[in-house]
PDB file of C-alpha atoms in Angstrom:
ATOM      1  CA  MET W   1     -11.705   4.629 -10.008  1.00  0.00           C
ATOM      2  CA  SER W   2     -15.064   2.899  -9.576  1.00  0.00           C
ATOM      3  CA  ALA W   3     -18.140   3.093 -11.782  1.00  0.00           C
ATOM      4  CA  PHE W   4     -21.816   2.904 -10.830  1.00  0.00           C
ATOM      5  CA  VAL W   5     -24.433   2.165 -13.484  1.00  0.00           C
ATOM      6  CA  PRO W   6     -28.148   2.884 -12.798  1.00  0.00           C
ATOM      7  CA  ALA W   7     -30.901   1.116 -14.704  1.00  0.00           C
ATOM      8  CA  SER W   8     -30.864   3.720 -17.483  1.00  0.00           C
ATOM      9  CA  GLY W   9     -27.227   3.110 -18.345  1.00  0.00           C
ATOM     10  CA  PHE W  10     -26.072   6.475 -16.960  1.00  0.00           C
ATOM     11  CA  VAL W  11     -22.531   6.107 -15.560  1.00  0.00           C
ATOM     12  CA  LEU W  12     -21.425   8.029 -12.480  1.00  0.00           C
ATOM     13  CA  ARG W  13     -17.722   7.822 -11.868  1.00  0.00           C
ATOM     14  CA  THR W  14     -16.129   8.753  -8.552  1.00  0.00           C
ATOM     15  CA  SER W  15     -12.422   9.129  -8.038  1.00  0.00           C
ATOM     16  CA  ALA W  16      -9.980  10.496  -5.499  1.00  0.00           C
ATOM     17  CA  PHE W  17      -9.614  14.273  -5.806  1.00  0.00           C
ATOM     18  CA  THR W  18      -6.470  16.130  -4.835  1.00  0.00           C
ATOM     19  CA  HIS W  19      -6.867  19.520  -3.211  1.00  0.00           C
ATOM     20  CA  GLY W  20      -4.251  21.367  -1.149  1.00  0.00           C
ATOM     21  CA  GLY W  21      -1.971  18.336  -1.040  1.00  0.00           C
ATOM     22  CA  ALA W  22      -4.641  16.080   0.479  1.00  0.00           C
ATOM     23  CA  GLN W  23      -6.894  13.535  -1.133  1.00  0.00           C
ATOM     24  CA  ALA W  24     -10.637  13.527  -0.569  1.00  0.00           C
ATOM     25  CA  ARG W  25     -12.817  10.747  -1.916  1.00  0.00           C
ATOM     26  CA  ALA W  26     -16.434  11.327  -2.916  1.00  0.00           C
ATOM     27  CA  GLN W  27     -18.785   9.974  -0.304  1.00  0.00           C
ATOM     28  CA  ASP W  28     -20.590   6.878  -1.539  1.00  0.00           C
ATOM     29  CA  GLN W  29     -24.259   6.459  -0.695  1.00  0.00           C
ATOM     30  CA  PRO W  30     -24.879   2.712  -0.311  1.00  0.00           C
ATOM     31  CA  SER W  31     -28.663   3.191  -0.137  1.00  0.00           C
ATOM     32  CA  ARG W  32     -28.690   5.165  -3.391  1.00  0.00           C
ATOM     33  CA  PHE W  33     -25.923   3.652  -5.520  1.00  0.00           C
ATOM     34  CA  ALA W  34     -25.713   0.127  -6.868  1.00  0.00           C
ATOM     35  CA  GLN W  35     -22.475  -1.647  -6.052  1.00  0.00           C
ATOM     36  CA  PRO W  36     -20.272  -2.631  -8.993  1.00  0.00           C
ATOM     37  CA  THR W  37     -19.445  -6.235  -9.687  1.00  0.00           C
ATOM     38  CA  LYS W  38     -16.409  -7.618 -11.382  1.00  0.00           C
ATOM     39  CA  ARG W  39     -15.933  -6.153 -14.799  1.00  0.00           C
ATOM     40  CA  ALA W  40     -17.389  -8.103 -17.671  1.00  0.00           C
ATOM     41  CA  ALA W  41     -15.648  -8.691 -20.944  1.00  0.00           C
ATOM     42  CA  ARG W  42     -13.849  -5.646 -22.312  1.00  0.00           C
ATOM     43  CA  GLY W  43     -14.002  -3.941 -18.938  1.00  0.00           C
ATOM     44  CA  VAL W  44     -17.706  -3.010 -19.101  1.00  0.00           C
ATOM     45  CA  PRO W  45     -19.093  -2.485 -15.546  1.00  0.00           C
ATOM     46  CA  ARG W  46     -22.170  -4.490 -14.604  1.00  0.00           C
ATOM     47  CA  MET W  47     -24.880  -3.869 -12.063  1.00  0.00           C
ATOM     48  CA  VAL W  48     -25.965  -6.051  -9.169  1.00  0.00           C
ATOM     49  CA  SER W  49     -29.173  -4.250  -8.223  1.00  0.00           C
ATOM     50  CA  SER W  50     -31.732  -2.829 -10.666  1.00  0.00           C
ATOM     51  CA  ASP W  51     -33.800  -0.867  -8.159  1.00  0.00           C
ATOM     52  CA  VAL W  52     -31.843   2.382  -8.490  1.00  0.00           C
ATOM     53  CA  THR W  53     -34.312   5.095  -9.463  1.00  0.00           C
ATOM     54  CA  SER W  54     -32.350   8.292  -8.909  1.00  0.00           C
ATOM     55  CA  ILE W  55     -28.971   9.698  -8.019  1.00  0.00           C
ATOM     56  CA  ASP W  56     -29.005  12.715  -5.734  1.00  0.00           C
ATOM     57  CA  PHE W  57     -25.853  14.633  -6.535  1.00  0.00           C
ATOM     58  CA  SER W  58     -26.491  16.944  -3.587  1.00  0.00           C
ATOM     59  CA  LYS W  59     -25.426  14.036  -1.352  1.00  0.00           C
ATOM     60  CA  VAL W  60     -22.071  13.633  -3.070  1.00  0.00           C
ATOM     61  CA  ASN W  61     -19.315  15.715  -1.478  1.00  0.00           C
ATOM     62  CA  ILE W  62     -17.218  17.030  -4.341  1.00  0.00           C
ATOM     63  CA  ASN W  63     -16.595  20.491  -2.903  1.00  0.00           C
ATOM     64  CA  THR W  64     -12.983  19.527  -2.308  1.00  0.00           C
ATOM     65  CA  ALA W  65     -12.598  19.205  -6.037  1.00  0.00           C
ATOM     66  CA  GLY W  66     -13.663  22.811  -6.482  1.00  0.00           C
ATOM     67  CA  GLN W  67     -17.095  21.843  -7.820  1.00  0.00           C
ATOM     68  CA  ASN W  68     -20.503  22.328  -6.262  1.00  0.00           C
ATOM     69  CA  LEU W  69     -23.538  20.556  -7.671  1.00  0.00           C
ATOM     70  CA  ALA W  70     -25.800  20.950  -4.640  1.00  0.00           C
ATOM     71  CA  GLY W  71     -29.449  20.412  -5.487  1.00  0.00           C
ATOM     72  CA  LEU W  72     -28.885  18.630  -8.809  1.00  0.00           C
ATOM     73  CA  VAL W  73     -30.878  15.415  -8.962  1.00  0.00           C
ATOM     74  CA  PHE W  74     -30.659  12.921 -11.821  1.00  0.00           C
ATOM     75  CA  THR W  75     -33.635  10.637 -12.303  1.00  0.00           C
ATOM     76  CA  PRO W  76     -33.137   7.900 -14.918  1.00  0.00           C
ATOM     77  CA  GLU W  77     -35.924   7.385 -17.422  1.00  0.00           C
ATOM     78  CA  SER W  78     -37.577   4.068 -16.761  1.00  0.00           C
ATOM     79  CA  GLU W  79     -38.403   1.718 -19.598  1.00  0.00           C
ATOM     80  CA  THR W  80     -41.909   1.532 -18.147  1.00  0.00           C
ATOM     81  CA  ASP W  81     -42.452   5.291 -18.318  1.00  0.00           C
ATOM     82  CA  ALA W  82     -45.258   6.501 -20.566  1.00  0.00           C
ATOM     83  CA  ILE W  83     -44.216   7.776 -23.978  1.00  0.00           C
ATOM     84  CA  VAL W  84     -43.118  11.378 -23.582  1.00  0.00           C
ATOM     85  CA  LYS W  85     -43.998  14.131 -26.046  1.00  0.00           C
ATOM     86  CA  THR W  86     -40.419  15.388 -26.232  1.00  0.00           C
ATOM     87  CA  ARG W  87     -37.068  15.142 -24.489  1.00  0.00           C
ATOM     88  CA  VAL W  88     -35.678  18.455 -25.728  1.00  0.00           C
ATOM     89  CA  ASP W  89     -38.094  20.873 -24.061  1.00  0.00           C
ATOM     90  CA  VAL W  90     -36.423  23.829 -22.339  1.00  0.00           C
ATOM     91  CA  GLY W  91     -39.435  26.048 -21.770  1.00  0.00           C
ATOM     92  CA  TYR W  92     -41.072  25.857 -25.217  1.00  0.00           C
ATOM     93  CA  THR W  93     -44.700  26.834 -24.592  1.00  0.00           C
ATOM     94  CA  PRO W  94     -47.897  25.783 -26.428  1.00  0.00           C
ATOM     95  CA  ALA W  95     -48.284  29.412 -27.563  1.00  0.00           C
ATOM     96  CA  GLN W  96     -44.918  29.252 -29.311  1.00  0.00           C
ATOM     97  CA  GLU W  97     -45.678  25.878 -30.849  1.00  0.00           C
ATOM     98  CA  GLU W  98     -48.975  27.173 -32.256  1.00  0.00           C
ATOM     99  CA  ALA W  99     -47.370  30.379 -33.555  1.00  0.00           C
ATOM    100  CA  VAL W 100     -44.616  28.478 -35.367  1.00  0.00           C
ATOM    101  CA  ASN W 101     -47.199  26.223 -37.027  1.00  0.00           C
ATOM    102  CA  ARG W 102     -49.078  29.315 -38.209  1.00  0.00           C
ATOM    103  CA  HIS W 103     -45.909  30.730 -39.710  1.00  0.00           C
ATOM    104  CA  ILE W 104     -45.126  27.480 -41.500  1.00  0.00           C
ATOM    105  CA  ASN W 105     -48.485  27.987 -43.205  1.00  0.00           C
ATOM    106  CA  VAL W 106     -47.505  31.580 -44.095  1.00  0.00           C
ATOM    107  CA  GLU W 107     -44.342  30.385 -45.839  1.00  0.00           C
ATOM    108  CA  TYR W 108     -46.230  27.693 -47.742  1.00  0.00           C
ATOM    109  CA  THR W 109     -48.872  30.229 -48.781  1.00  0.00           C
ATOM    110  CA  ALA W 110     -46.184  32.460 -50.304  1.00  0.00           C
ATOM    111  CA  MET W 111     -44.609  29.422 -51.961  1.00  0.00           C
ATOM    112  CA  TYR W 112     -47.939  28.430 -53.529  1.00  0.00           C
ATOM    113  CA  ALA W 113     -48.575  31.945 -54.848  1.00  0.00           C
ATOM    114  CA  TYR W 114     -45.114  32.188 -56.428  1.00  0.00           C
ATOM    115  CA  HIS W 115     -45.570  28.771 -58.000  1.00  0.00           C
ATOM    116  CA  ALA W 116     -48.778  29.989 -59.649  1.00  0.00           C
ATOM    117  CA  ILE W 117     -46.988  33.084 -60.999  1.00  0.00           C
ATOM    118  CA  TRP W 118     -44.179  30.901 -62.357  1.00  0.00           C
ATOM    119  CA  ALA W 119     -46.710  28.726 -64.206  1.00  0.00           C
ATOM    120  CA  TYR W 120     -48.293  31.819 -65.778  1.00  0.00           C
ATOM    121  CA  PHE W 121     -45.059  33.257 -67.193  1.00  0.00           C
ATOM    122  CA  ASP W 122     -44.045  29.807 -68.469  1.00  0.00           C
ATOM    123  CA  ARG W 123     -47.097  29.616 -70.777  1.00  0.00           C
ATOM    124  CA  ASP W 124     -46.429  29.655 -74.533  1.00  0.00           C
ATOM    125  CA  THR W 125     -48.697  32.694 -74.985  1.00  0.00           C
ATOM    126  CA  VAL W 126     -46.737  34.673 -72.382  1.00  0.00           C
ATOM    127  CA  ALA W 127     -43.208  33.358 -72.949  1.00  0.00           C
ATOM    128  CA  LEU W 128     -41.230  35.366 -70.405  1.00  0.00           C
ATOM    129  CA  PRO W 129     -38.722  32.734 -69.223  1.00  0.00           C
ATOM    130  CA  GLY W 130     -36.790  35.238 -67.119  1.00  0.00           C
ATOM    131  CA  PHE W 131     -39.832  36.084 -65.021  1.00  0.00           C
ATOM    132  CA  ALA W 132     -40.767  32.384 -64.886  1.00  0.00           C
ATOM    133  CA  HIS W 133     -37.301  31.500 -63.597  1.00  0.00           C
ATOM    134  CA  TYR W 134     -37.308  34.314 -61.048  1.00  0.00           C
ATOM    135  CA  PHE W 135     -40.651  33.366 -59.506  1.00  0.00           C
ATOM    136  CA  ASN W 136     -39.816  29.672 -59.541  1.00  0.00           C
ATOM    137  CA  GLU W 137     -36.736  30.484 -57.455  1.00  0.00           C
ATOM    138  CA  GLN W 138     -38.900  32.535 -55.103  1.00  0.00           C
ATOM    139  CA  SER W 139     -41.230  29.558 -54.703  1.00  0.00           C
ATOM    140  CA  LYS W 140     -38.317  27.243 -53.882  1.00  0.00           C
ATOM    141  CA  GLU W 141     -36.983  29.728 -51.339  1.00  0.00           C
ATOM    142  CA  GLU W 142     -40.308  29.972 -49.523  1.00  0.00           C
ATOM    143  CA  ARG W 143     -40.532  26.189 -49.386  1.00  0.00           C
ATOM    144  CA  GLU W 144     -37.039  26.054 -47.895  1.00  0.00           C
ATOM    145  CA  HIS W 145     -38.083  28.577 -45.264  1.00  0.00           C
ATOM    146  CA  ALA W 146     -41.178  26.526 -44.424  1.00  0.00           C
ATOM    147  CA  GLU W 147     -39.062  23.406 -44.000  1.00  0.00           C
ATOM    148  CA  GLU W 148     -36.560  25.298 -41.847  1.00  0.00           C
ATOM    149  CA  PHE W 149     -39.366  26.339 -39.513  1.00  0.00           C
ATOM    150  CA  MET W 150     -40.616  22.748 -39.462  1.00  0.00           C
ATOM    151  CA  LYS W 151     -37.146  21.585 -38.440  1.00  0.00           C
ATOM    152  CA  TYR W 152     -37.070  24.293 -35.781  1.00  0.00           C
ATOM    153  CA  GLN W 153     -40.426  23.106 -34.455  1.00  0.00           C
ATOM    154  CA  ASN W 154     -39.023  19.604 -34.095  1.00  0.00           C
ATOM    155  CA  LYS W 155     -35.782  20.875 -32.585  1.00  0.00           C
ATOM    156  CA  ARG W 156     -37.673  22.678 -29.827  1.00  0.00           C
ATOM    157  CA  GLY W 157     -39.949  19.728 -29.087  1.00  0.00           C
ATOM    158  CA  GLY W 158     -43.093  20.956 -30.814  1.00  0.00           C
ATOM    159  CA  VAL W 159     -45.347  19.021 -33.184  1.00  0.00           C
ATOM    160  CA  VAL W 160     -45.690  20.168 -36.796  1.00  0.00           C
ATOM    161  CA  GLN W 161     -49.324  20.524 -37.850  1.00  0.00           C
ATOM    162  CA  LEU W 162     -49.824  21.639 -41.447  1.00  0.00           C
ATOM    163  CA  GLN W 163     -52.842  23.775 -42.258  1.00  0.00           C
ATOM    164  CA  PRO W 164     -54.818  24.612 -45.437  1.00  0.00           C
ATOM    165  CA  ILE W 165     -53.084  27.046 -47.778  1.00  0.00           C
ATOM    166  CA  ALA W 166     -54.896  30.250 -48.747  1.00  0.00           C
ATOM    167  CA  VAL W 167     -53.897  31.778 -52.079  1.00  0.00           C
ATOM    168  CA  PRO W 168     -54.964  35.272 -53.232  1.00  0.00           C
ATOM    169  CA  GLU W 169     -56.976  35.530 -56.437  1.00  0.00           C
ATOM    170  CA  MET W 170     -54.739  36.477 -59.349  1.00  0.00           C
ATOM    171  CA  LYS W 171     -55.879  38.326 -62.488  1.00  0.00           C
ATOM    172  CA  PHE W 172     -52.972  38.808 -64.849  1.00  0.00           C
ATOM    173  CA  THR W 173     -55.158  40.351 -67.582  1.00  0.00           C
ATOM    174  CA  MET W 174     -55.978  43.789 -66.237  1.00  0.00           C
ATOM    175  CA  GLU W 175     -58.804  45.904 -67.677  1.00  0.00           C
ATOM    176  CA  ASP W 176     -56.866  49.127 -67.075  1.00  0.00           C
ATOM    177  CA  GLY W 177     -54.038  47.925 -69.287  1.00  0.00           C
ATOM    178  CA  THR W 178     -51.565  47.270 -66.478  1.00  0.00           C
ATOM    179  CA  SER W 179     -48.945  44.832 -67.702  1.00  0.00           C
ATOM    180  CA  ASP W 180     -48.869  41.319 -66.311  1.00  0.00           C
ATOM    181  CA  ALA W 181     -45.217  41.811 -65.372  1.00  0.00           C
ATOM    182  CA  ILE W 182     -45.976  44.894 -63.278  1.00  0.00           C
ATOM    183  CA  TYR W 183     -48.950  43.156 -61.680  1.00  0.00           C
ATOM    184  CA  ALA W 184     -46.848  40.113 -60.758  1.00  0.00           C
ATOM    185  CA  MET W 185     -43.981  42.188 -59.356  1.00  0.00           C
ATOM    186  CA  ASP W 186     -46.401  44.324 -57.343  1.00  0.00           C
ATOM    187  CA  LEU W 187     -47.931  41.148 -55.913  1.00  0.00           C
ATOM    188  CA  HIS W 188     -44.404  39.928 -55.160  1.00  0.00           C
ATOM    189  CA  LEU W 189     -43.705  43.080 -53.150  1.00  0.00           C
ATOM    190  CA  GLN W 190     -46.930  42.717 -51.174  1.00  0.00           C
ATOM    191  CA  LEU W 191     -46.219  39.053 -50.425  1.00  0.00           C
ATOM    192  CA  GLU W 192     -42.768  39.871 -49.055  1.00  0.00           C
ATOM    193  CA  LYS W 193     -44.271  42.557 -46.814  1.00  0.00           C
ATOM    194  CA  PHE W 194     -46.944  40.086 -45.699  1.00  0.00           C
ATOM    195  CA  VAL W 195     -44.309  37.542 -44.650  1.00  0.00           C
ATOM    196  CA  TYR W 196     -42.329  40.273 -42.892  1.00  0.00           C
ATOM    197  CA  HIS W 197     -45.286  41.326 -40.747  1.00  0.00           C
ATOM    198  CA  LYS W 198     -46.055  37.701 -39.887  1.00  0.00           C
ATOM    199  CA  LEU W 199     -42.448  37.241 -38.762  1.00  0.00           C
ATOM    200  CA  VAL W 200     -42.832  40.303 -36.540  1.00  0.00           C
ATOM    201  CA  ASP W 201     -45.941  38.718 -34.999  1.00  0.00           C
ATOM    202  CA  LEU W 202     -43.991  35.509 -34.382  1.00  0.00           C
ATOM    203  CA  HIS W 203     -41.150  37.474 -32.796  1.00  0.00           C
ATOM    204  CA  LYS W 204     -43.648  39.110 -30.430  1.00  0.00           C
ATOM    205  CA  VAL W 205     -44.815  35.690 -29.246  1.00  0.00           C
ATOM    206  CA  ALA W 206     -41.218  34.689 -28.521  1.00  0.00           C
ATOM    207  CA  ALA W 207     -40.663  37.955 -26.638  1.00  0.00           C
ATOM    208  CA  GLN W 208     -43.812  37.456 -24.559  1.00  0.00           C
ATOM    209  CA  GLN W 209     -42.487  34.043 -23.526  1.00  0.00           C
ATOM    210  CA  SER W 210     -39.012  35.489 -22.810  1.00  0.00           C
ATOM    211  CA  ASP W 211     -37.470  33.026 -25.275  1.00  0.00           C
ATOM    212  CA  VAL W 212     -34.317  34.828 -26.401  1.00  0.00           C
ATOM    213  CA  GLN W 213     -33.124  31.910 -28.541  1.00  0.00           C
ATOM    214  CA  MET W 214     -36.325  31.895 -30.580  1.00  0.00           C
ATOM    215  CA  GLN W 215     -36.114  35.669 -30.974  1.00  0.00           C
ATOM    216  CA  ASP W 216     -32.574  35.323 -32.304  1.00  0.00           C
ATOM    217  CA  PHE W 217     -33.687  32.612 -34.743  1.00  0.00           C
ATOM    218  CA  ILE W 218     -36.488  34.793 -36.138  1.00  0.00           C
ATOM    219  CA  GLU W 219     -34.367  37.930 -36.427  1.00  0.00           C
ATOM    220  CA  GLY W 220     -32.241  36.324 -39.131  1.00  0.00           C
ATOM    221  CA  TYR W 221     -35.353  35.875 -41.262  1.00  0.00           C
ATOM    222  CA  LEU W 222     -36.446  39.461 -40.606  1.00  0.00           C
ATOM    223  CA  THR W 223     -33.148  40.711 -42.034  1.00  0.00           C
ATOM    224  CA  HIS W 224     -33.640  38.520 -45.095  1.00  0.00           C
ATOM    225  CA  GLN W 225     -37.174  39.845 -45.577  1.00  0.00           C
ATOM    226  CA  VAL W 226     -35.971  43.452 -45.534  1.00  0.00           C
ATOM    227  CA  ASP W 227     -33.552  42.586 -48.357  1.00  0.00           C
ATOM    228  CA  SER W 228     -36.300  40.790 -50.302  1.00  0.00           C
ATOM    229  CA  ILE W 229     -38.657  43.758 -49.967  1.00  0.00           C
ATOM    230  CA  LYS W 230     -35.979  46.092 -51.358  1.00  0.00           C
ATOM    231  CA  THR W 231     -35.311  43.768 -54.315  1.00  0.00           C
ATOM    232  CA  ALA W 232     -39.009  43.482 -55.195  1.00  0.00           C
ATOM    233  CA  ALA W 233     -39.498  47.249 -54.885  1.00  0.00           C
ATOM    234  CA  ASP W 234     -36.519  47.907 -57.170  1.00  0.00           C
ATOM    235  CA  TYR W 235     -37.839  45.583 -59.874  1.00  0.00           C
ATOM    236  CA  LEU W 236     -41.298  47.150 -59.658  1.00  0.00           C
ATOM    237  CA  SER W 237     -39.837  50.650 -60.039  1.00  0.00           C
ATOM    238  CA  GLN W 238     -37.779  49.567 -63.051  1.00  0.00           C
ATOM    239  CA  LEU W 239     -40.815  48.034 -64.732  1.00  0.00           C
ATOM    240  CA  LYS W 240     -42.836  51.189 -64.212  1.00  0.00           C
ATOM    241  CA  ARG W 241     -39.956  53.250 -65.571  1.00  0.00           C
ATOM    242  CA  VAL W 242     -39.260  51.303 -68.780  1.00  0.00           C
ATOM    243  CA  GLY W 243     -42.878  50.550 -69.659  1.00  0.00           C
ATOM    244  CA  THR W 244     -43.983  47.825 -72.047  1.00  0.00           C
ATOM    245  CA  PRO W 245     -43.435  45.830 -74.199  1.00  0.00           C
ATOM    246  CA  HIS W 246     -39.720  46.343 -75.003  1.00  0.00           C
ATOM    247  CA  GLY W 247     -38.833  47.334 -71.460  1.00  0.00           C
ATOM    248  CA  VAL W 248     -40.373  44.172 -70.036  1.00  0.00           C
ATOM    249  CA  TYR W 249     -38.479  42.087 -72.578  1.00  0.00           C
ATOM    250  CA  HIS W 250     -35.122  43.559 -71.557  1.00  0.00           C
ATOM    251  CA  ILE W 251     -35.826  43.050 -67.857  1.00  0.00           C
ATOM    252  CA  ASP W 252     -36.841  39.488 -68.669  1.00  0.00           C
ATOM    253  CA  LEU W 253     -33.423  38.989 -70.263  1.00  0.00           C
ATOM    254  CA  ALA W 254     -31.770  40.224 -67.060  1.00  0.00           C
ATOM    255  CA  LEU W 255     -33.874  37.888 -64.913  1.00  0.00           C
ATOM    256  CA  ARG W 256     -32.712  34.865 -66.912  1.00  0.00           C
ATOM    257  CA  GLU W 257     -29.200  35.233 -65.515  1.00  0.00           C
TER     258      GLU W 257
END
C-alpha cells in the first residue's frame, strides 16, 4: 500500500483491489499526486512536492472495487486562504441564521420576565416561597433553551448576535382585587403561548428553506411548549377555583415540592 499526502495533510491511500479473482490497482495520476518518499520515523509518510492543490477522485479508477466516486473532487484548504466564516455549512441560509437569533431573544425575554416574577414572590411582604421557586425554575429553563439555540446556531455555522430584551410591564397589585398569584400564573400562560407561536414562526422559516433537520430540531421544543401550556393552564384553573388567601397558600405548599 502507498500513501499520498497533499499540502493539507489529507491522506489518500491506494491499494490493490480484488474483484472476480483478478487484481486491479487504482490508476495513479503523476501530474496530480505527489510521490511518496521513504518513510520518516515511526512510518509517517512525507511529501516531496508541495504544489498539490486538489485531488480529482473522478480520475481514480476504483470501479473494480465496487465503488464509484465519479465527480467527487477534494480541494485541500490552503494555509494562505482567507479566514472562512464557517466550515460546517450544509445549506444554512442567512434567513435561518437571522430567525434563530430572533428566537434566542424570545427565550431570553421569557427568562427575564420569569426572573422578575420570582423576585416579587420572594419579597418578605409577599412570602410565597413555592411560587418563587416555581418561577425561578421557569427562568432557568428558558435560559437553558436560549443557550441550546445558541449552540445550535454555532453548530450550523451561524453567528450568534444577542439583541435587547423586551419585558412586559407587570402590575402585581390589581385594582379589581385580582390576586397576585392569579395574575402571575395568567402571565405565565400567556408567555408560554407567546414562545409557542414564535417557535411556529421559526419552523416556517426552516420549512421555506427545505431544511428538514432544523424542522426536526424545532419540533422537539414545540412538543415541550404544548406540555408547558397545559401545566400553566391547570395551575391557573386551580387558583381560580380555590380562591384566596387560604387556597393560594395551599397551592404554594404544593409548588415548594
